[in-house]
Amino acid sequence: MDSKILIIGSSGQIGTELVLKLREIYGNENVVASDIRKGNYEVMESGPFEFLDITNKNDIKEVLEKHQIKEVYLMVAILSVIAEENPQMAWELNMNSLFNILDLAKNGTIEKVFWPSSIAVFGPDTPKNNTPQDTIIKPSTVYGISKLAGENWCAYYSRKYGVDVRSIRYPGLISYKTTPGGGTTDYAVEIFYEAIKRKSYTCFLDEDTVLPMMYMDDAINATIGVMQAPRMSSYISYNLGAFSFSPKELANAIQKQIPEFTINYKPDSRQEIAKTWPRSVDDSKARNDWGWEAKTDLDQMVITMLQGLHYTI
Ligand code: SER
């Protein structure tokens, strides 16, 4: 491989697994991990790692030059809950990180960029079921506002400067290798830790709050899939679906494996965020354009999570 790949935010929930998969595909030495903090053992040991502050453009440039990077996955963001608590910090980090990378791509330093969007771009006026790709998009959260602005900036840089940038609107992501932090959908990960440790969980969302979710392996395949797809005539941030469930439905699926598991509900301010997001999304555009298809269903995901965490915690 004559050009290398950089993952920024490689210690995060998605970044960790993305690095490992990309190293499997392209070779360990061709995939550079970077973050402001150390990552998990596998990431740190299996290939190159750079400490990198995404807000420092000169440092980014140095890493790009040092490793002859041509492709960047920008997996850095402050998620929905933390963003509500620190709107300005979230806006600055979420937007400046993107600007830094888009500008470097505009100058030709980087040839291809992945930037993650989210179901959070949708808001209370959006149709909730089978939410279309193009619809009313008026987010009501700080995080959603930053993601929608990001989508618009990606479209702008693509149109005006020819930057090749690819995006997915991730649903809630469920994984066990690295914990998520500060998201509204995080209950669907926390619940597994508590199911194993205490056999009970107090959920911060109402029992019937249905949200679109996905197991991490599918999210990683989608991320790499959209980057490997032929370039579309214009930028698009793809809706992506796998399965949807409520906390109650997830608890029922866990009870199939751990019959004594119990759940109770104590909704807090995160409920206000969750109720503005879709229940399910229409991802036919991703299916048609680059053959997207989810492989893991709810029951399989539950079994994999319980097995994976059994050895971790
Ligand atoms: N998982 C994210 C959150 O809950 C949504 O993209 O903030």
Short mmCIF file of N, CA, C and O in Angstrom, two decimals, residues 114-119 121-122 131-133 151 165-171 214 222 225-227 229-241 281-292:
data_model
loop_
_atom_site.label_atom_id
_atom_site.label_comp_id
_atom_site.label_asym_id
_atom_site.label_seq_id
_atom_site.Cartn_x
_atom_site.Cartn_y
_atom_site.Cartn_z
N PHE A 114 -13.21 10.42 6.16
CA PHE A 114 -14.46 9.94 6.74
C PHE A 114 -14.81 10.82 7.91
O PHE A 114 -13.97 11.05 8.80
N TRP A 115 -16.06 11.29 7.93
CA TRP A 115 -16.52 12.11 9.06
C TRP A 115 -17.89 11.58 9.52
O TRP A 115 -18.81 11.47 8.71
N PRO A 116 -18.02 11.24 10.80
CA PRO A 116 -19.26 10.63 11.28
C PRO A 116 -20.35 11.65 11.59
O PRO A 116 -20.11 12.61 12.32
N SER A 117 -21.54 11.39 11.04
CA SER A 117 -22.71 12.14 11.49
C SER A 117 -23.56 11.21 12.36
O SER A 117 -23.07 10.15 12.79
N SER A 118 -24.80 11.59 12.63
CA SER A 118 -25.57 10.88 13.65
C SER A 118 -27.07 11.03 13.41
O SER A 118 -27.51 12.01 12.78
N ILE A 119 -27.84 10.11 13.99
CA ILE A 119 -29.30 10.27 14.00
C ILE A 119 -29.70 11.55 14.73
O ILE A 119 -30.83 12.00 14.62
N VAL A 121 -29.00 14.44 13.99
CA VAL A 121 -29.33 15.56 13.09
C VAL A 121 -30.85 15.75 13.01
O VAL A 121 -31.33 16.83 12.71
N PHE A 122 -31.59 14.68 13.29
CA PHE A 122 -33.05 14.78 13.22
C PHE A 122 -33.60 15.38 14.51
O PHE A 122 -32.96 15.30 15.55
N THR A 131 -37.56 7.02 9.17
CA THR A 131 -37.16 8.39 8.83
C THR A 131 -36.43 8.43 7.49
O THR A 131 -35.40 7.77 7.32
N PRO A 132 -36.94 9.22 6.54
CA PRO A 132 -36.31 9.23 5.21
C PRO A 132 -34.92 9.88 5.23
O PRO A 132 -34.57 10.61 6.16
N GLN A 133 -34.18 9.59 4.18
CA GLN A 133 -32.85 10.20 4.01
C GLN A 133 -32.98 11.73 3.97
O GLN A 133 -32.25 12.44 4.65
N GLU A 151 -22.44 18.32 8.43
CA GLU A 151 -22.89 17.77 7.14
C GLU A 151 -22.88 18.87 6.08
O GLU A 151 -22.46 18.66 4.94
N VAL A 165 -15.21 13.56 0.78
CA VAL A 165 -15.54 13.27 2.19
C VAL A 165 -16.78 12.40 2.24
O VAL A 165 -17.73 12.62 1.49
N ARG A 166 -16.74 11.38 3.09
CA ARG A 166 -17.83 10.40 3.18
C ARG A 166 -18.40 10.40 4.60
O ARG A 166 -17.63 10.51 5.56
N SER A 167 -19.71 10.18 4.71
CA SER A 167 -20.34 10.22 6.05
C SER A 167 -21.47 9.23 6.19
O SER A 167 -22.14 8.87 5.22
N ILE A 168 -21.68 8.87 7.45
CA ILE A 168 -22.79 8.01 7.86
C ILE A 168 -23.48 8.68 9.03
O ILE A 168 -22.82 9.28 9.87
N ARG A 169 -24.80 8.56 9.08
CA ARG A 169 -25.53 9.00 10.29
C ARG A 169 -25.66 7.79 11.19
O ARG A 169 -26.60 6.99 11.05
N TYR A 170 -24.70 7.61 12.10
CA TYR A 170 -24.73 6.44 12.97
C TYR A 170 -25.95 6.45 13.88
O TYR A 170 -26.30 7.48 14.44
N PRO A 171 -26.54 5.28 14.08
CA PRO A 171 -27.52 5.12 15.17
C PRO A 171 -26.76 4.90 16.48
O PRO A 171 -25.53 5.06 16.50
N MET A 214 -27.30 -0.28 16.63
CA MET A 214 -26.51 -1.15 15.75
C MET A 214 -25.36 -1.76 16.54
O MET A 214 -24.76 -1.09 17.39
N ALA A 222 -19.81 -0.83 7.79
CA ALA A 222 -20.43 0.26 7.05
C ALA A 222 -19.43 1.40 6.81
O ALA A 222 -19.35 1.97 5.72
N GLY A 225 -17.07 0.29 4.31
CA GLY A 225 -17.83 0.13 3.07
C GLY A 225 -18.06 1.45 2.35
O GLY A 225 -17.86 1.56 1.13
N VAL A 226 -18.43 2.46 3.09
CA VAL A 226 -18.72 3.75 2.44
C VAL A 226 -17.42 4.39 1.95
O VAL A 226 -17.40 5.09 0.93
N MET A 227 -16.30 4.09 2.62
CA MET A 227 -15.01 4.64 2.16
C MET A 227 -14.50 3.90 0.92
O MET A 227 -13.80 4.48 0.09
N ALA A 229 -16.47 2.52 -1.36
CA ALA A 229 -17.44 2.65 -2.46
C ALA A 229 -16.94 3.67 -3.48
O ALA A 229 -16.17 4.57 -3.15
N PRO A 230 -17.39 3.53 -4.74
CA PRO A 230 -17.05 4.56 -5.72
C PRO A 230 -17.58 5.91 -5.24
O PRO A 230 -18.59 5.96 -4.55
N ARG A 231 -16.91 6.96 -5.62
CA ARG A 231 -17.33 8.28 -5.17
C ARG A 231 -18.66 8.67 -5.83
O ARG A 231 -18.84 8.49 -7.03
N MET A 232 -19.58 9.21 -5.02
CA MET A 232 -20.87 9.66 -5.54
C MET A 232 -20.69 11.05 -6.18
O MET A 232 -19.71 11.74 -5.92
N SER A 233 -21.68 11.45 -6.99
CA SER A 233 -21.53 12.74 -7.68
C SER A 233 -21.59 13.91 -6.70
O SER A 233 -21.06 14.98 -6.97
N SER A 234 -22.25 13.71 -5.56
CA SER A 234 -22.23 14.78 -4.55
C SER A 234 -22.19 14.15 -3.16
O SER A 234 -22.52 12.98 -3.00
N TYR A 235 -21.79 14.98 -2.19
CA TYR A 235 -21.66 14.49 -0.80
C TYR A 235 -23.02 14.04 -0.27
O TYR A 235 -24.04 14.69 -0.49
N ILE A 236 -22.99 12.94 0.46
CA ILE A 236 -24.22 12.50 1.13
C ILE A 236 -23.85 11.86 2.47
O ILE A 236 -22.87 11.12 2.57
N SER A 237 -24.63 12.19 3.48
CA SER A 237 -24.43 11.57 4.79
C SER A 237 -25.54 10.53 4.95
O SER A 237 -26.71 10.87 5.10
N TYR A 238 -25.16 9.26 4.88
CA TYR A 238 -26.15 8.19 4.75
C TYR A 238 -26.87 7.82 6.04
O TYR A 238 -26.23 7.59 7.07
N ASN A 239 -28.20 7.71 5.94
CA ASN A 239 -28.96 7.01 6.99
C ASN A 239 -28.50 5.56 7.04
O ASN A 239 -28.26 4.95 5.98
N LEU A 240 -28.44 5.00 8.24
CA LEU A 240 -27.98 3.63 8.38
C LEU A 240 -28.78 2.95 9.48
O LEU A 240 -28.80 3.44 10.60
N GLY A 241 -29.43 1.85 9.15
CA GLY A 241 -30.24 1.16 10.16
C GLY A 241 -29.78 -0.26 10.38
O GLY A 241 -29.15 -0.86 9.51
N VAL A 281 -34.89 4.25 10.96
CA VAL A 281 -34.52 5.06 9.80
C VAL A 281 -34.62 4.25 8.50
O VAL A 281 -34.42 3.03 8.50
N ASP A 282 -34.91 4.95 7.43
CA ASP A 282 -34.94 4.34 6.10
C ASP A 282 -33.52 4.45 5.52
O ASP A 282 -33.06 5.55 5.23
N ASP A 283 -32.86 3.29 5.37
CA ASP A 283 -31.48 3.33 4.88
C ASP A 283 -31.37 2.79 3.46
O ASP A 283 -30.31 2.30 3.05
N SER A 284 -32.48 2.89 2.69
CA SER A 284 -32.45 2.30 1.35
C SER A 284 -31.41 2.97 0.44
O SER A 284 -30.86 2.33 -0.46
N LYS A 285 -31.12 4.23 0.69
CA LYS A 285 -30.12 4.91 -0.14
C LYS A 285 -28.73 4.24 0.03
O LYS A 285 -28.04 3.98 -0.95
N ALA A 286 -28.37 3.95 1.27
CA ALA A 286 -27.08 3.28 1.51
C ALA A 286 -27.09 1.87 0.91
O ALA A 286 -26.09 1.40 0.36
N ARG A 287 -28.23 1.20 0.99
CA ARG A 287 -28.33 -0.15 0.41
C ARG A 287 -28.13 -0.09 -1.10
O ARG A 287 -27.40 -0.90 -1.68
N ASN A 288 -28.81 0.88 -1.72
CA ASN A 288 -28.72 0.97 -3.18
C ASN A 288 -27.37 1.48 -3.66
O ASN A 288 -26.82 0.98 -4.64
N ASP A 289 -26.83 2.48 -2.96
CA ASP A 289 -25.60 3.12 -3.47
C ASP A 289 -24.36 2.26 -3.26
O ASP A 289 -23.47 2.25 -4.10
N TRP A 290 -24.25 1.59 -2.13
CA TRP A 290 -23.00 0.83 -1.90
C TRP A 290 -23.21 -0.50 -1.19
O TRP A 290 -22.29 -1.08 -0.62
N GLY A 291 -24.46 -1.02 -1.31
CA GLY A 291 -24.71 -2.39 -0.87
C GLY A 291 -24.70 -2.60 0.64
O GLY A 291 -24.39 -3.69 1.12
N TRP A 292 -25.08 -1.57 1.39
CA TRP A 292 -25.12 -1.70 2.85
C TRP A 292 -26.13 -2.77 3.30
O TRP A 292 -27.24 -2.83 2.78
#
